[in-house]
Amino acid sequence: MDKKVILITGGAGFIGSNFIHYMMKKHPEYEIVNLDKLTYAGNLENLKGVDDKPNYHFVKGDIANRELIEHIFERFSPIYVVNFAAESHVDRSIEGPEIFIKTNVYGTHVLLDVAKEYWQKDGMYDFARFLQISTDEVYGSLPLESDEKFTEESPLKPNSPYSASKAGADLLCRAYYITYGMPVIITRSSNNFGPRQYPEKLIPLTIKRALEGKPIPVYGDGQNVRDWLYVEDNCEAIDLVLHKGRIGEIYNIGGGNEWKNIDLVNLICEILSELTVRPVEEYKRLITFVKDRPGHDRRYALSIEKIKRELGWRPKAEFKYSLRKTVRLYLEKII
């Protein structure tokens, strides 16, 4: 091919925009097409610095719009698709599951089906790639007292409409690989953090609420455990999987940083205290335990032995340093 075109869906969101920044630096020879619906979590400000590049193209639209996806394939002929586009907030999925099914399941189906049609027609199966960005939440929950970690062979046991919709999308990807030979790969990452994250997720929400002097909500007893992954590490892993991963495989991407929610919130308060030179209790007194959400998974943890063994990837970011850097970035925007 004279040029490589990569279609990145959901590229105005948190991980998607960070991935575009990463790819523009790492692979400046690529044409990047960013398709984003620009819902509440999508922000074109996240693309500042790349949005004026001649090899960057933005298309506003919905992955569930087949006519639009066909138009993009006709116009740009992408050989790679990286599907970040998703409704992703568990609380919102509990309140209204329908949009999660439409975007995460049906939207993924549309992308798969149009890519299959065009790649088959143009004889591109040998070098095309469809990378589905998934989540550790499809595996369900682990007991707090266990040292067990999810592997790529762990059964799917989603406990929320969000995670069920992502599991459904993953199974569609598998079906397209088995049935049609689609060049599909899936990544499942643990909780990401870093710049450009919409403040409904735990880390940016805690920072924002603390700086505004508003209650910092912590679900239940605060003992739920999450494995945290710095977003730049995830971008590097996704890049590796896209170019060197085996077709039809799943790769877990974890940070190896398991933290109880309450301990993480306290740590953020301590970092804020240092950076703003204010008493730590000024922030910690805002911590408010609220009613637990239905089906709240107790613990997530991913084994990354497969991606380490096959692709040589492991997370580089030191957790507390990266968290401090993230807090500072939000401070610079807010203060």
Short mmCIF file of N, CA and C in Angstrom, two decimals, residues 12 60 93 103 130 138 163 174 189-190 204 208-209 217 226 237 267 283-284 286 302-303 305 334:
data_model
loop_
_atom_site.label_atom_id
_atom_site.label_comp_id
_atom_site.label_asym_id
_atom_site.label_seq_id
_atom_site.Cartn_x
_atom_site.Cartn_y
_atom_site.Cartn_z
N ALA A 12 -11.93 11.34 20.23
CA ALA A 12 -12.00 12.59 21.00
C ALA A 12 -12.20 12.31 22.48
N LYS A 60 -17.25 13.75 12.30
CA LYS A 60 -18.22 13.66 13.39
C LYS A 60 -19.32 12.68 13.00
N SER A 93 -24.94 3.34 32.67
CA SER A 93 -25.51 2.12 32.08
C SER A 93 -26.61 1.54 32.96
N THR A 103 -24.64 1.48 21.00
CA THR A 103 -23.28 1.89 20.63
C THR A 103 -22.29 0.74 20.73
N PHE A 130 -8.36 -5.30 12.67
CA PHE A 130 -9.47 -4.69 13.42
C PHE A 130 -9.18 -4.92 14.89
N VAL A 138 -15.37 -7.16 31.69
CA VAL A 138 -16.13 -8.27 31.08
C VAL A 138 -15.93 -9.57 31.87
N SER A 163 -20.66 -3.55 31.19
CA SER A 163 -19.71 -4.65 30.95
C SER A 163 -20.35 -5.74 30.10
N ARG A 174 -15.13 -12.12 18.06
CA ARG A 174 -14.71 -13.52 17.97
C ARG A 174 -15.48 -14.24 16.85
N SER A 189 -8.09 -3.88 28.99
CA SER A 189 -7.21 -3.16 29.91
C SER A 189 -7.88 -2.94 31.25
N SER A 190 -7.04 -2.69 32.25
CA SER A 190 -7.54 -2.32 33.57
C SER A 190 -7.86 -0.83 33.58
N PRO A 204 -10.21 11.79 38.27
CA PRO A 204 -10.49 13.21 37.99
C PRO A 204 -11.66 13.75 38.80
N LYS A 208 -11.39 17.07 41.10
CA LYS A 208 -12.29 18.20 40.83
C LYS A 208 -13.12 18.55 42.07
N ARG A 209 -13.70 17.53 42.69
CA ARG A 209 -14.53 17.78 43.88
C ARG A 209 -13.71 18.37 45.01
N PRO A 217 -17.50 11.58 46.65
CA PRO A 217 -18.28 10.36 46.91
C PRO A 217 -17.43 9.10 46.80
N ARG A 226 -9.24 -1.77 42.46
CA ARG A 226 -9.04 -1.62 41.03
C ARG A 226 -7.54 -1.64 40.72
N ALA A 237 0.99 -0.33 24.53
CA ALA A 237 0.57 -1.73 24.42
C ALA A 237 -0.37 -1.92 23.23
N LEU A 267 -4.91 9.05 49.04
CA LEU A 267 -3.63 9.39 48.43
C LEU A 267 -3.75 10.64 47.58
N TYR A 283 -9.02 18.50 52.60
CA TYR A 283 -9.53 17.66 51.52
C TYR A 283 -10.17 16.38 52.04
N LYS A 284 -9.53 15.75 53.02
CA LYS A 284 -10.03 14.45 53.50
C LYS A 284 -11.40 14.57 54.17
N LEU A 286 -13.80 16.01 53.11
CA LEU A 286 -14.82 16.01 52.06
C LEU A 286 -15.23 14.60 51.65
N LEU A 302 -5.61 -8.11 36.53
CA LEU A 302 -5.30 -8.77 35.27
C LEU A 302 -3.92 -9.40 35.29
N SER A 303 -3.83 -10.60 34.78
CA SER A 303 -2.54 -11.20 34.48
C SER A 303 -2.07 -10.68 33.12
N GLU A 305 0.84 -11.83 31.72
CA GLU A 305 1.91 -12.73 31.30
C GLU A 305 1.91 -12.97 29.80
N ILE A 334 -7.45 23.84 36.30
CA ILE A 334 -8.54 24.30 37.17
C ILE A 334 -8.17 25.59 37.92
#
